[in-house]
């Protein structure tokens, strides 16, 4: 049975998609069979891994227009493509019975083929994100250590509590980790300490430093390990993957 991890934050631009791609690639490098699922209408995960013209995507599969299709990205790593039309998912499926479990039903047949299924959620707490929370075993929350960062975090944790009560009792927050972290900046250090003090059991030791290579890699359709294996970004994500594997 695979472990389903959702990467989520109500705030955009926190490195959520970058983390999903590189943690997925890191898990695959460690020998695990990994499936990535792009649930963000911006489709940055899909395009950032070099899949530009996918004929089949998660939205069409959710609407039962065709069977779900996983595209191979590299050895032990595959991707279910996203689609801009995911933005209309709530409008199309919002009145359907058991609408919160559509993604869970879609992924059910794939469990035996994967060790990990990683969900890249949109930066909003709508029906798509609710579907991700309803089928996930763990949530990981990437966070920038800056002003107002904790506001989005608290909204995510509130939604997690509601989902645990009503839809998915087994859901847990695997951890919070800081992205684009620069320890030289006082505000970043102080904000990180505030979050660590408030959520001591949730904040991971690993942090992802600000790194140019992490922004360059998706433009070439690559993860950080393929693009710049000796970079700070690759080192940070390798450390983060090891920590996730221990939780």
CSV table of C-alpha atoms in Angstrom, one decimal, residues 1-6 27 32-37 76 80 103-119 132 134-139 168 170-172 245 247:
chain,number,residue,atom,x,y,z
A,1,UNK,CA,0.0,0.0,0.0
A,2,UNK,CA,1.5,3.3,-1.0
A,3,UNK,CA,1.9,6.3,1.2
A,4,UNK,CA,0.1,9.4,-0.2
A,5,UNK,CA,1.7,12.7,0.6
A,6,UNK,CA,0.1,16.1,-0.2
A,27,UNK,CA,12.6,9.4,-3.3
A,32,UNK,CA,11.2,4.0,-4.2
A,33,UNK,CA,8.5,3.8,-6.9
A,34,UNK,CA,7.0,7.3,-7.0
A,35,UNK,CA,3.9,8.8,-8.7
A,36,UNK,CA,3.5,12.5,-8.9
A,37,UNK,CA,0.0,14.0,-9.4
A,76,UNK,CA,10.9,4.8,-10.8
A,80,UNK,CA,-0.2,12.2,-13.9
A,103,UNK,CA,-9.5,11.6,-6.3
A,104,UNK,CA,-9.3,8.8,-3.8
A,105,UNK,CA,-11.3,6.5,-6.0
A,106,UNK,CA,-9.2,7.5,-9.0
A,107,UNK,CA,-5.9,6.6,-7.3
A,108,UNK,CA,-7.1,3.4,-5.6
A,109,UNK,CA,-6.1,1.1,-8.4
A,110,UNK,CA,-2.6,2.6,-8.5
A,111,UNK,CA,-1.6,1.9,-4.9
A,112,UNK,CA,0.1,-1.5,-5.6
A,113,UNK,CA,2.3,0.0,-8.3
A,114,UNK,CA,3.7,2.8,-6.1
A,115,UNK,CA,5.6,3.2,-2.8
A,116,UNK,CA,4.7,6.9,-2.7
A,117,UNK,CA,2.1,9.1,-4.4
A,118,UNK,CA,2.8,12.8,-4.1
A,119,UNK,CA,0.1,15.3,-4.7
A,132,UNK,CA,-6.2,15.6,-1.8
A,134,UNK,CA,-9.4,13.2,1.9
A,135,UNK,CA,-7.1,10.6,0.4
A,136,UNK,CA,-3.7,11.6,1.8
A,137,UNK,CA,-1.9,9.8,4.6
A,138,UNK,CA,0.5,12.7,5.3
A,139,UNK,CA,0.6,16.5,4.6
A,168,UNK,CA,-10.1,11.1,6.8
A,170,UNK,CA,-5.9,8.8,9.5
A,171,UNK,CA,-4.6,12.1,8.0
A,172,UNK,CA,-1.6,13.6,9.8
A,245,UNK,CA,11.8,8.8,5.2
A,247,UNK,CA,9.0,10.2,9.9
